[in-house]
């Protein structure tokens, strides 16, 4: 019976140890390099033995200079990579407890930065963060300020973190994002703190061409309207955007750029295609990505398309101006920008 159980256990262990740590161990203990650490087997049994499982081996722990079992405790002296791994404790009836011992490299590992952006000031959209390193195999982030849960990477390797920032008032408390990373031997933890307004990067805006006059000639004028990204907070006059427009001149293929504050833009000259990007006008946020190139149609077209009309109609104008002033006044930081 005992040999059968041992066989089954060894078989299971041999499957487990093939994989590197690509998820966080459910139970782990940390200690810094060179330090001693004591693991305690949670059991009511008096006679237990310890094993250490790492990527290459399963070791039965005996008394040594570095490994000192005593009762239900196991003290490890002068922790280095070779003493890390999954420690299991066993009684005559089988597995009693386990814990994964990791070397805490938070102080020694080369810092790799968490990099976050937000498409809007509003908490309707999650903050998007990137954090990765070759040294570690599993990563997780959490919004510590808002007491959030740990979040793992999505399939494309980015983290989406919820938050509770109110877009209509100035933030008073910085967000604090905590990151943890593990590999088979090691652990590291880092913090990243920022105001949401400092990481805002709007999604790319849309363009509608409203009218083209004198098309094809050098006196051609195009009127177009930039549509704010769908994730940008409303009302749009409270959160005004600045636009940069890039366009190609027909006769020489030259590219030109211009910055405009209005979403209604008039361009003169014969233009073949154009694209636009935006940023928060008051805080001078990061620029969005460029929109896709839009070809200027050959044939004359009057009026903006339907979507635009809907948007134009839903524009509350006067009220927005007042609110815009409020934002400038209320958000102290806006005055420095
Ligand atoms: C450590 O060992 C225990 C018991 O075999 C197992 O349940 C656990 O998944 C192991 N942890 C890791 C990270 O391999
Ligand atoms: C942050 O990530 C973006 C892409 O998501 C990249 O363009 C930018 O350079 C990164 N910034 C830093 C400081 O790593």
mmCIF file of C-alpha atoms and ligand atoms in Angstrom:
data_model
loop_
_atom_site.group_PDB
_atom_site.id
_atom_site.type_symbol
_atom_site.label_atom_id
_atom_site.label_comp_id
_atom_site.label_asym_id
_atom_site.label_seq_id
_atom_site.Cartn_x
_atom_site.Cartn_y
_atom_site.Cartn_z
ATOM 1 C CA UNK A 1 0.000 0.000 0.000
ATOM 2 C CA UNK A 2 2.676 2.450 1.080
ATOM 3 C CA UNK A 3 4.791 1.778 -1.991
ATOM 4 C CA UNK A 4 1.765 2.315 -4.215
ATOM 5 C CA UNK A 5 1.036 5.671 -2.621
ATOM 6 C CA UNK A 6 4.638 6.719 -2.887
ATOM 7 C CA UNK A 7 4.610 5.723 -6.513
ATOM 8 C CA UNK A 8 1.462 7.739 -7.217
ATOM 9 C CA UNK A 9 2.840 10.757 -5.368
ATOM 10 C CA UNK A 10 6.152 10.636 -7.142
ATOM 11 C CA UNK A 11 4.320 10.325 -10.434
ATOM 12 C CA UNK A 12 2.217 13.409 -9.647
ATOM 13 C CA UNK A 13 5.251 15.349 -8.514
ATOM 14 C CA UNK A 14 7.114 14.474 -11.681
ATOM 15 C CA UNK A 15 4.293 15.992 -13.713
ATOM 16 C CA UNK A 16 4.209 19.116 -11.552
ATOM 17 C CA UNK A 17 7.884 19.821 -11.700
ATOM 18 C CA UNK A 18 8.009 19.888 -15.501
ATOM 19 C CA UNK A 19 6.345 23.301 -15.621
ATOM 20 C CA UNK A 20 8.018 26.513 -14.550
ATOM 21 C CA UNK A 21 6.002 28.745 -12.276
ATOM 22 C CA UNK A 22 3.594 30.341 -14.683
ATOM 23 C CA UNK A 23 0.994 30.980 -12.026
ATOM 24 C CA UNK A 24 1.470 32.182 -8.456
ATOM 25 C CA UNK A 25 1.822 29.359 -5.910
ATOM 26 C CA UNK A 26 -1.244 29.404 -3.717
ATOM 27 C CA UNK A 27 0.921 29.418 -0.575
ATOM 28 C CA UNK A 28 4.358 30.960 -0.514
ATOM 29 C CA UNK A 29 6.887 32.337 1.913
ATOM 30 C CA UNK A 30 9.562 34.916 1.169
ATOM 31 C CA UNK A 31 13.026 35.540 2.507
ATOM 32 C CA UNK A 32 15.914 37.655 1.348
ATOM 33 C CA UNK A 33 19.240 36.312 0.170
ATOM 34 C CA UNK A 34 21.556 35.198 2.977
ATOM 35 C CA UNK A 35 18.798 35.289 5.586
ATOM 36 C CA UNK A 36 17.397 32.394 7.578
ATOM 37 C CA UNK A 37 13.777 31.387 7.370
ATOM 38 C CA UNK A 38 11.629 28.905 9.289
ATOM 39 C CA UNK A 39 8.802 26.955 7.707
ATOM 40 C CA UNK A 40 6.183 25.369 9.937
ATOM 41 C CA UNK A 41 4.182 22.313 8.973
ATOM 42 C CA UNK A 42 0.555 22.836 9.891
ATOM 43 C CA UNK A 43 -0.370 19.424 11.247
ATOM 44 C CA UNK A 44 -1.211 17.710 14.501
ATOM 45 C CA UNK A 45 1.166 14.849 13.738
ATOM 46 C CA UNK A 46 4.338 14.668 15.806
ATOM 47 C CA UNK A 47 6.586 12.833 13.398
ATOM 48 C CA UNK A 48 7.006 14.465 10.049
ATOM 49 C CA UNK A 49 9.560 14.610 7.258
ATOM 50 C CA UNK A 50 10.226 17.363 4.749
ATOM 51 C CA UNK A 51 10.830 17.286 1.010
ATOM 52 C CA UNK A 52 11.811 20.013 -1.386
ATOM 53 C CA UNK A 53 10.648 19.936 -4.936
ATOM 54 C CA UNK A 54 12.285 22.195 -7.482
ATOM 55 C CA UNK A 55 12.349 22.184 -11.274
ATOM 56 C CA UNK A 56 14.888 19.368 -11.475
ATOM 57 C CA UNK A 57 14.533 17.217 -8.404
ATOM 58 C CA UNK A 58 12.729 16.078 -5.300
ATOM 59 C CA UNK A 59 15.000 16.116 -2.266
ATOM 60 C CA UNK A 60 14.357 14.508 1.108
ATOM 61 C CA UNK A 61 15.513 17.009 3.710
ATOM 62 C CA UNK A 62 18.040 15.752 6.257
ATOM 63 C CA UNK A 63 19.962 17.664 8.916
ATOM 64 C CA UNK A 64 22.712 19.721 7.257
ATOM 65 C CA UNK A 65 24.495 23.017 7.716
ATOM 66 C CA UNK A 66 21.738 24.779 5.807
ATOM 67 C CA UNK A 67 18.686 22.643 6.575
ATOM 68 C CA UNK A 68 17.625 22.159 10.194
ATOM 69 C CA UNK A 69 14.388 20.246 10.754
ATOM 70 C CA UNK A 70 13.118 20.344 14.325
ATOM 71 C CA UNK A 71 9.679 19.097 15.334
ATOM 72 C CA UNK A 72 7.188 20.645 12.930
ATOM 73 C CA UNK A 73 9.626 23.408 11.951
ATOM 74 C CA UNK A 74 12.239 23.491 9.269
ATOM 75 C CA UNK A 75 14.839 26.264 9.442
ATOM 76 C CA UNK A 76 16.825 27.092 6.336
ATOM 77 C CA UNK A 77 20.084 28.966 6.798
ATOM 78 C CA UNK A 78 21.677 31.414 4.352
ATOM 79 C CA UNK A 79 18.971 31.330 1.702
ATOM 80 C CA UNK A 80 20.189 31.144 -1.899
ATOM 81 C CA UNK A 81 18.452 29.997 -5.093
ATOM 82 C CA UNK A 82 19.302 26.335 -4.417
ATOM 83 C CA UNK A 83 17.180 26.241 -1.267
ATOM 84 C CA UNK A 84 14.066 27.611 -2.947
ATOM 85 C CA UNK A 85 11.212 25.410 -4.117
ATOM 86 C CA UNK A 86 8.047 23.719 -2.964
ATOM 87 C CA UNK A 87 8.455 22.352 0.568
ATOM 88 C CA UNK A 88 6.100 19.554 1.504
ATOM 89 C CA UNK A 89 5.828 17.887 4.888
ATOM 90 C CA UNK A 90 4.737 14.303 5.290
ATOM 91 C CA UNK A 91 3.530 12.025 8.071
ATOM 92 C CA UNK A 92 3.111 8.264 7.909
ATOM 93 C CA UNK A 93 -0.362 8.842 6.464
ATOM 94 C CA UNK A 94 0.732 11.123 3.628
ATOM 95 C CA UNK A 95 1.016 14.787 2.715
ATOM 96 C CA UNK A 96 0.291 17.162 5.590
ATOM 97 C CA UNK A 97 1.154 20.640 4.349
ATOM 98 C CA UNK A 98 3.223 22.563 1.799
ATOM 99 C CA UNK A 99 4.558 26.002 1.115
ATOM 100 C CA UNK A 100 6.624 27.435 -1.706
ATOM 101 C CA UNK A 101 9.785 29.184 -0.542
ATOM 102 C CA UNK A 102 10.929 32.041 -2.784
ATOM 103 C CA UNK A 103 13.985 34.267 -2.672
ATOM 104 C CA UNK A 104 12.772 37.849 -2.362
ATOM 105 C CA UNK A 105 14.707 39.860 -4.934
ATOM 106 C CA UNK A 106 12.711 43.086 -4.573
ATOM 107 C CA UNK A 107 15.828 44.924 -3.445
ATOM 108 C CA UNK A 108 18.346 43.372 -5.819
ATOM 109 C CA UNK A 109 16.518 42.711 -9.095
ATOM 110 C CA UNK A 110 17.010 45.257 -11.831
ATOM 111 C CA UNK A 111 13.923 47.412 -11.604
ATOM 112 C CA UNK A 112 11.554 47.014 -14.486
ATOM 113 C CA UNK A 113 8.843 49.579 -14.618
ATOM 114 C CA UNK A 114 5.097 49.185 -14.651
ATOM 115 C CA UNK A 115 3.790 51.278 -17.517
ATOM 116 C CA UNK A 116 0.135 52.311 -17.492
ATOM 117 C CA UNK A 117 -2.182 54.400 -19.640
ATOM 118 C CA UNK A 118 -5.864 55.305 -19.315
ATOM 119 C CA UNK A 119 -8.153 56.208 -22.201
ATOM 120 C CA UNK A 120 -10.267 58.486 -20.062
ATOM 121 C CA UNK A 121 -10.596 60.195 -16.684
ATOM 122 C CA UNK A 122 -13.658 58.140 -15.948
ATOM 123 C CA UNK A 123 -13.789 54.905 -13.989
ATOM 124 C CA UNK A 124 -15.952 53.362 -16.731
ATOM 125 C CA UNK A 125 -12.732 52.261 -18.422
ATOM 126 C CA UNK A 126 -10.020 50.177 -16.817
ATOM 127 C CA UNK A 127 -6.416 51.325 -16.635
ATOM 128 C CA UNK A 128 -4.201 49.453 -19.080
ATOM 129 C CA UNK A 129 -0.771 48.450 -17.792
ATOM 130 C CA UNK A 130 2.237 46.668 -19.220
ATOM 131 C CA UNK A 131 4.766 44.920 -16.995
ATOM 132 C CA UNK A 132 7.097 42.144 -18.016
ATOM 133 C CA UNK A 133 10.660 40.890 -17.666
ATOM 134 C CA UNK A 134 12.700 37.936 -18.883
ATOM 135 C CA UNK A 135 13.768 37.112 -15.360
ATOM 136 C CA UNK A 136 10.281 36.170 -14.136
ATOM 137 C CA UNK A 137 7.548 33.898 -15.436
ATOM 138 C CA UNK A 138 4.327 35.031 -13.720
ATOM 139 C CA UNK A 139 3.122 38.539 -12.956
ATOM 140 C CA UNK A 140 0.166 40.123 -11.243
ATOM 141 C CA UNK A 141 -0.923 43.674 -10.465
ATOM 142 C CA UNK A 142 -3.383 45.201 -8.092
ATOM 143 C CA UNK A 143 -4.812 48.641 -7.491
ATOM 144 C CA UNK A 144 -3.761 49.013 -3.870
ATOM 145 C CA UNK A 145 -5.274 52.477 -3.404
ATOM 146 C CA UNK A 146 -8.766 51.171 -4.158
ATOM 147 C CA UNK A 147 -8.130 47.875 -2.396
ATOM 148 C CA UNK A 148 -8.513 45.964 -5.674
ATOM 149 C CA UNK A 149 -8.001 42.267 -6.315
ATOM 150 C CA UNK A 150 -4.953 40.829 -8.006
ATOM 151 C CA UNK A 151 -5.260 40.915 -11.783
ATOM 152 C CA UNK A 152 -3.346 38.654 -14.182
ATOM 153 C CA UNK A 153 -2.376 39.416 -17.736
ATOM 154 C CA UNK A 154 -4.911 39.157 -20.513
ATOM 155 C CA UNK A 155 -3.999 37.028 -23.543
ATOM 156 C CA UNK A 156 -2.143 39.879 -25.227
ATOM 157 C CA UNK A 157 0.018 40.419 -22.162
ATOM 158 C CA UNK A 158 -1.529 43.595 -20.756
ATOM 159 C CA UNK A 159 -3.278 44.102 -17.437
ATOM 160 C CA UNK A 160 -6.650 45.842 -17.125
ATOM 161 C CA UNK A 161 -7.117 47.351 -13.679
ATOM 162 C CA UNK A 162 -10.403 48.740 -12.378
ATOM 163 C CA UNK A 163 -10.361 51.961 -10.364
ATOM 164 C CA UNK A 164 -12.791 54.330 -8.675
ATOM 165 C CA UNK A 165 -11.531 57.738 -9.779
ATOM 166 C CA UNK A 166 -14.235 60.373 -10.269
ATOM 167 C CA UNK A 167 -13.747 62.187 -13.561
ATOM 168 C CA UNK A 168 -15.553 65.362 -12.486
ATOM 169 C CA UNK A 169 -13.333 66.372 -9.617
ATOM 170 C CA UNK A 170 -9.627 66.773 -9.269
ATOM 171 C CA UNK A 171 -7.941 63.690 -7.882
ATOM 172 C CA UNK A 172 -6.456 64.227 -4.471
ATOM 173 C CA UNK A 173 -4.953 60.803 -3.853
ATOM 174 C CA UNK A 174 -2.545 59.084 -6.182
ATOM 175 C CA UNK A 175 -3.309 55.650 -7.518
ATOM 176 C CA UNK A 176 -0.966 53.004 -6.173
ATOM 177 C CA UNK A 177 -0.409 49.978 -8.364
ATOM 178 C CA UNK A 178 1.447 47.072 -6.790
ATOM 179 C CA UNK A 179 3.163 44.462 -8.923
ATOM 180 C CA UNK A 180 4.369 40.996 -7.928
ATOM 181 C CA UNK A 181 6.436 38.673 -10.105
ATOM 182 C CA UNK A 182 7.692 35.125 -9.520
ATOM 183 C CA UNK A 183 9.936 32.591 -11.194
ATOM 184 C CA UNK A 184 10.734 29.084 -9.984
ATOM 185 C CA UNK A 185 13.263 30.479 -7.496
ATOM 186 C CA UNK A 186 12.459 34.088 -6.984
ATOM 187 C CA UNK A 187 10.022 36.824 -6.192
ATOM 188 C CA UNK A 188 9.887 40.565 -6.576
ATOM 189 C CA UNK A 189 7.469 43.290 -5.653
ATOM 190 C CA UNK A 190 7.287 46.849 -6.864
ATOM 191 C CA UNK A 191 4.978 49.846 -6.550
ATOM 192 C CA UNK A 192 3.983 52.454 -9.097
ATOM 193 C CA UNK A 193 2.152 55.552 -8.000
ATOM 194 C CA UNK A 194 0.598 58.239 -10.188
ATOM 195 C CA UNK A 195 -2.387 60.487 -10.743
ATOM 196 C CA UNK A 196 -4.780 59.155 -13.353
ATOM 197 C CA UNK A 197 -4.608 62.510 -15.155
ATOM 198 C CA UNK A 198 -0.875 61.978 -15.730
ATOM 199 C CA UNK A 199 -1.354 58.726 -17.640
ATOM 200 C CA UNK A 200 -4.314 59.716 -19.787
ATOM 201 C CA UNK A 201 -3.898 58.821 -23.423
ATOM 202 C CA UNK A 202 -7.169 59.101 -25.346
ATOM 203 C CA UNK A 203 -8.199 56.417 -27.830
ATOM 204 C CA UNK A 204 -7.847 57.509 -31.450
ATOM 205 C CA UNK A 205 -10.545 59.872 -32.720
ATOM 206 C CA UNK A 206 -12.645 59.553 -35.884
ATOM 207 C CA UNK A 207 -12.938 61.917 -38.833
ATOM 208 C CA UNK A 208 -15.939 62.897 -40.921
ATOM 209 C CA UNK A 209 -15.533 64.972 -44.025
ATOM 210 C CA UNK A 210 -18.419 67.451 -44.112
ATOM 211 C CA UNK A 211 -18.012 69.509 -47.271
ATOM 212 C CA UNK A 212 -15.500 69.888 -50.057
ATOM 213 C CA UNK A 213 -15.553 73.015 -52.192
ATOM 214 C CA UNK A 214 -13.675 73.746 -55.414
ATOM 215 C CA UNK A 215 -12.443 70.192 -55.340
ATOM 216 C CA UNK A 216 -9.317 69.338 -57.249
ATOM 217 C CA UNK A 217 -8.229 72.989 -57.560
ATOM 218 C CA UNK A 218 -5.703 74.788 -55.416
ATOM 219 C CA UNK A 219 -8.561 76.732 -53.845
ATOM 220 C CA UNK A 220 -10.112 73.534 -52.560
ATOM 221 C CA UNK A 221 -11.454 73.758 -49.024
ATOM 222 C CA UNK A 222 -12.413 70.808 -46.915
ATOM 223 C CA UNK A 223 -14.493 71.047 -43.819
ATOM 224 C CA UNK A 224 -14.234 68.140 -41.512
ATOM 225 C CA UNK A 225 -15.280 67.202 -38.062
ATOM 226 C CA UNK A 226 -13.203 65.262 -35.587
ATOM 227 C CA UNK A 227 -15.234 62.820 -33.542
ATOM 228 C CA UNK A 228 -13.944 62.324 -29.987
ATOM 229 C CA UNK A 229 -13.049 58.737 -29.098
ATOM 230 C CA UNK A 230 -16.099 56.837 -27.856
ATOM 231 C CA UNK A 231 -14.434 56.271 -24.476
ATOM 232 C CA UNK A 232 -13.744 59.983 -23.908
ATOM 233 C CA UNK A 233 -15.792 61.414 -21.005
ATOM 234 C CA UNK A 234 -18.779 63.670 -21.604
ATOM 235 C CA UNK A 235 -19.769 66.421 -21.914
ATOM 236 C CA UNK A 236 -17.039 66.995 -24.431
ATOM 237 C CA UNK A 237 -16.815 70.708 -23.704
ATOM 238 C CA UNK A 238 -15.977 69.926 -20.087
ATOM 239 C CA UNK A 239 -13.241 67.615 -21.366
ATOM 240 C CA UNK A 240 -12.070 69.505 -24.455
ATOM 241 C CA UNK A 241 -9.588 67.895 -26.799
ATOM 242 C CA UNK A 242 -6.828 69.372 -28.859
ATOM 243 C CA UNK A 243 -6.336 67.896 -32.315
ATOM 244 C CA UNK A 244 -3.384 67.422 -34.570
ATOM 245 C CA UNK A 245 -4.187 66.820 -38.184
ATOM 246 C CA UNK A 246 -1.777 65.444 -40.746
ATOM 247 C CA UNK A 247 -2.563 65.621 -44.451
ATOM 248 C CA UNK A 248 -0.979 64.954 -47.822
ATOM 249 C CA UNK A 249 -0.779 67.658 -50.484
ATOM 250 C CA UNK A 250 -1.933 66.339 -53.863
ATOM 251 C CA UNK A 251 0.619 67.840 -56.234
ATOM 252 C CA UNK A 252 3.834 66.944 -54.379
ATOM 253 C CA UNK A 253 2.845 64.287 -51.856
ATOM 254 C CA UNK A 254 4.201 66.431 -49.034
ATOM 255 C CA UNK A 255 2.832 65.754 -45.534
ATOM 256 C CA UNK A 256 1.803 68.676 -43.363
ATOM 257 C CA UNK A 257 0.561 68.856 -39.802
ATOM 258 C CA UNK A 258 -1.486 71.441 -37.966
ATOM 259 C CA UNK A 259 -2.828 71.693 -34.440
ATOM 260 C CA UNK A 260 -6.392 72.824 -33.845
ATOM 261 C CA UNK A 261 -8.512 73.252 -30.763
ATOM 262 C CA UNK A 262 -11.901 73.085 -32.432
ATOM 263 C CA UNK A 263 -13.367 69.785 -33.565
ATOM 264 C CA UNK A 264 -14.615 71.518 -36.742
ATOM 265 C CA UNK A 265 -11.605 71.966 -38.990
ATOM 266 C CA UNK A 266 -11.263 73.757 -42.314
ATOM 267 C CA UNK A 267 -8.315 72.925 -44.545
ATOM 268 C CA UNK A 268 -7.378 74.804 -47.691
ATOM 269 C CA UNK A 269 -5.565 73.385 -50.688
ATOM 270 C CA UNK A 270 -5.811 70.166 -52.626
ATOM 271 C CA UNK A 271 -5.471 67.269 -50.215
ATOM 272 C CA UNK A 272 -5.506 63.537 -50.942
ATOM 273 C CA UNK A 273 -5.724 61.999 -47.494
ATOM 274 C CA UNK A 274 -5.670 62.979 -43.868
ATOM 275 C CA UNK A 275 -5.568 61.586 -40.357
ATOM 276 C CA UNK A 276 -5.896 63.011 -36.878
ATOM 277 C CA UNK A 277 -4.930 62.406 -33.279
ATOM 278 C CA UNK A 278 -6.007 64.085 -30.060
ATOM 279 C CA UNK A 279 -5.012 64.913 -26.512
ATOM 280 C CA UNK A 280 -6.653 66.555 -23.521
ATOM 281 C CA UNK A 281 -6.549 70.287 -24.207
ATOM 282 C CA UNK A 282 -6.325 71.482 -20.615
ATOM 283 C CA UNK A 283 -3.925 68.945 -19.137
ATOM 284 C CA UNK A 284 -1.958 68.335 -22.323
ATOM 285 C CA UNK A 285 -2.194 64.584 -21.909
ATOM 286 C CA UNK A 286 -0.300 62.132 -24.083
ATOM 287 C CA UNK A 287 -1.350 62.150 -27.730
ATOM 288 C CA UNK A 288 -3.675 59.384 -28.837
ATOM 289 C CA UNK A 289 -2.560 57.068 -31.607
ATOM 290 C CA UNK A 290 -3.233 58.451 -35.092
ATOM 291 C CA UNK A 291 -6.585 57.592 -36.613
ATOM 292 C CA UNK A 292 -6.513 55.555 -39.838
ATOM 293 C CA UNK A 293 -5.765 57.557 -42.978
ATOM 294 C CA UNK A 294 -8.925 58.856 -44.569
ATOM 295 C CA UNK A 295 -8.904 59.402 -48.314
ATOM 296 C CA UNK A 296 -10.479 62.630 -49.477
ATOM 297 C CA UNK A 297 -13.187 61.543 -51.945
ATOM 298 C CA UNK A 298 -13.037 62.775 -55.525
ATOM 299 C CA UNK A 299 -16.702 63.640 -55.708
ATOM 300 C CA UNK A 300 -18.350 66.487 -53.888
ATOM 301 C CA UNK A 301 -20.196 65.555 -50.772
ATOM 302 C CA UNK A 302 -22.448 67.811 -48.732
ATOM 303 C CA UNK A 303 -23.115 67.584 -45.038
ATOM 304 C CA UNK A 304 -21.654 65.264 -42.496
ATOM 305 C CA UNK A 305 -22.852 61.705 -42.271
ATOM 306 C CA UNK A 306 -25.655 60.564 -40.015
ATOM 307 C CA UNK A 307 -23.560 59.635 -37.013
ATOM 308 C CA UNK A 308 -22.194 63.121 -36.943
ATOM 309 C CA UNK A 309 -25.588 64.734 -37.050
ATOM 310 C CA UNK A 310 -26.620 62.702 -34.059
ATOM 311 C CA UNK A 311 -23.585 63.931 -32.245
ATOM 312 C CA UNK A 312 -24.081 67.526 -33.320
ATOM 313 C CA UNK A 313 -27.659 67.414 -32.054
ATOM 314 C CA UNK A 314 -26.699 66.014 -28.686
ATOM 315 C CA UNK A 315 -24.357 68.893 -27.999
ATOM 316 C CA UNK A 316 -25.481 70.983 -25.037
ATOM 317 C CA UNK A 317 -23.657 74.213 -25.778
ATOM 318 C CA UNK A 318 -24.111 76.913 -23.207
ATOM 319 C CA UNK A 319 -24.075 74.678 -20.171
ATOM 320 C CA UNK A 320 -20.912 73.081 -21.402
ATOM 321 C CA UNK A 321 -19.052 76.354 -21.479
ATOM 322 C CA UNK A 322 -19.777 76.995 -17.831
ATOM 323 C CA UNK A 323 -18.693 73.527 -16.890
ATOM 324 C CA UNK A 324 -15.536 73.954 -18.852
ATOM 325 C CA UNK A 325 -14.705 76.998 -16.809
ATOM 326 C CA UNK A 326 -15.378 75.026 -13.678
ATOM 327 C CA UNK A 327 -12.980 72.349 -14.620
ATOM 328 C CA UNK A 328 -10.267 74.898 -15.221
ATOM 329 C CA UNK A 329 -10.988 76.616 -11.947
ATOM 330 C CA UNK A 330 -11.566 73.509 -9.823
ATOM 331 C CA UNK A 331 -8.633 71.518 -10.996
ATOM 332 C CA UNK A 332 -5.778 73.490 -9.570
ATOM 333 C CA UNK A 333 -3.305 71.624 -11.595
ATOM 334 C CA UNK A 334 -4.881 72.794 -14.833
ATOM 335 C CA UNK A 335 -3.551 76.252 -14.154
ATOM 336 C CA UNK A 336 0.025 75.021 -14.176
ATOM 337 C CA UNK A 337 -0.305 73.168 -17.474
HETATM 338 C C1 LIG B 1 3.516 22.214 -3.988
HETATM 339 O O1 LIG B 1 3.173 20.950 -3.564
HETATM 340 C C2 LIG B 1 1.801 20.736 -3.243
HETATM 341 C C3 LIG B 1 1.651 19.327 -2.746
HETATM 342 O O2 LIG B 1 2.118 18.427 -3.672
HETATM 343 C C4 LIG B 1 0.942 20.989 -4.472
HETATM 344 O O3 LIG B 1 -0.421 20.840 -4.157
HETATM 345 C C5 LIG B 1 1.217 22.377 -4.960
HETATM 346 O O4 LIG B 1 0.494 22.617 -6.140
HETATM 347 C C6 LIG B 1 2.700 22.564 -5.221
HETATM 348 N N1 LIG B 1 2.929 23.928 -5.610
HETATM 349 C C7 LIG B 1 3.559 24.244 -6.739
HETATM 350 C C8 LIG B 1 3.643 25.661 -7.054
HETATM 351 O O5 LIG B 1 4.066 23.417 -7.465
HETATM 352 C C1 LIG B 2 4.689 52.204 -22.292
HETATM 353 O O1 LIG B 2 4.028 51.340 -23.184
HETATM 354 C C2 LIG B 2 3.749 51.908 -24.465
HETATM 355 C C3 LIG B 2 3.001 50.898 -25.268
HETATM 356 O O2 LIG B 2 1.977 50.321 -24.552
HETATM 357 C C4 LIG B 2 5.035 52.319 -25.126
HETATM 358 O O3 LIG B 2 4.733 52.974 -26.348
HETATM 359 C C5 LIG B 2 5.801 53.257 -24.232
HETATM 360 O O4 LIG B 2 7.044 53.540 -24.803
HETATM 361 C C6 LIG B 2 6.012 52.613 -22.879
HETATM 362 N N1 LIG B 2 6.678 53.563 -22.009
HETATM 363 C C7 LIG B 2 7.671 53.212 -21.210
HETATM 364 C C8 LIG B 2 8.209 54.288 -20.342
HETATM 365 O O5 LIG B 2 8.104 52.077 -21.170
#
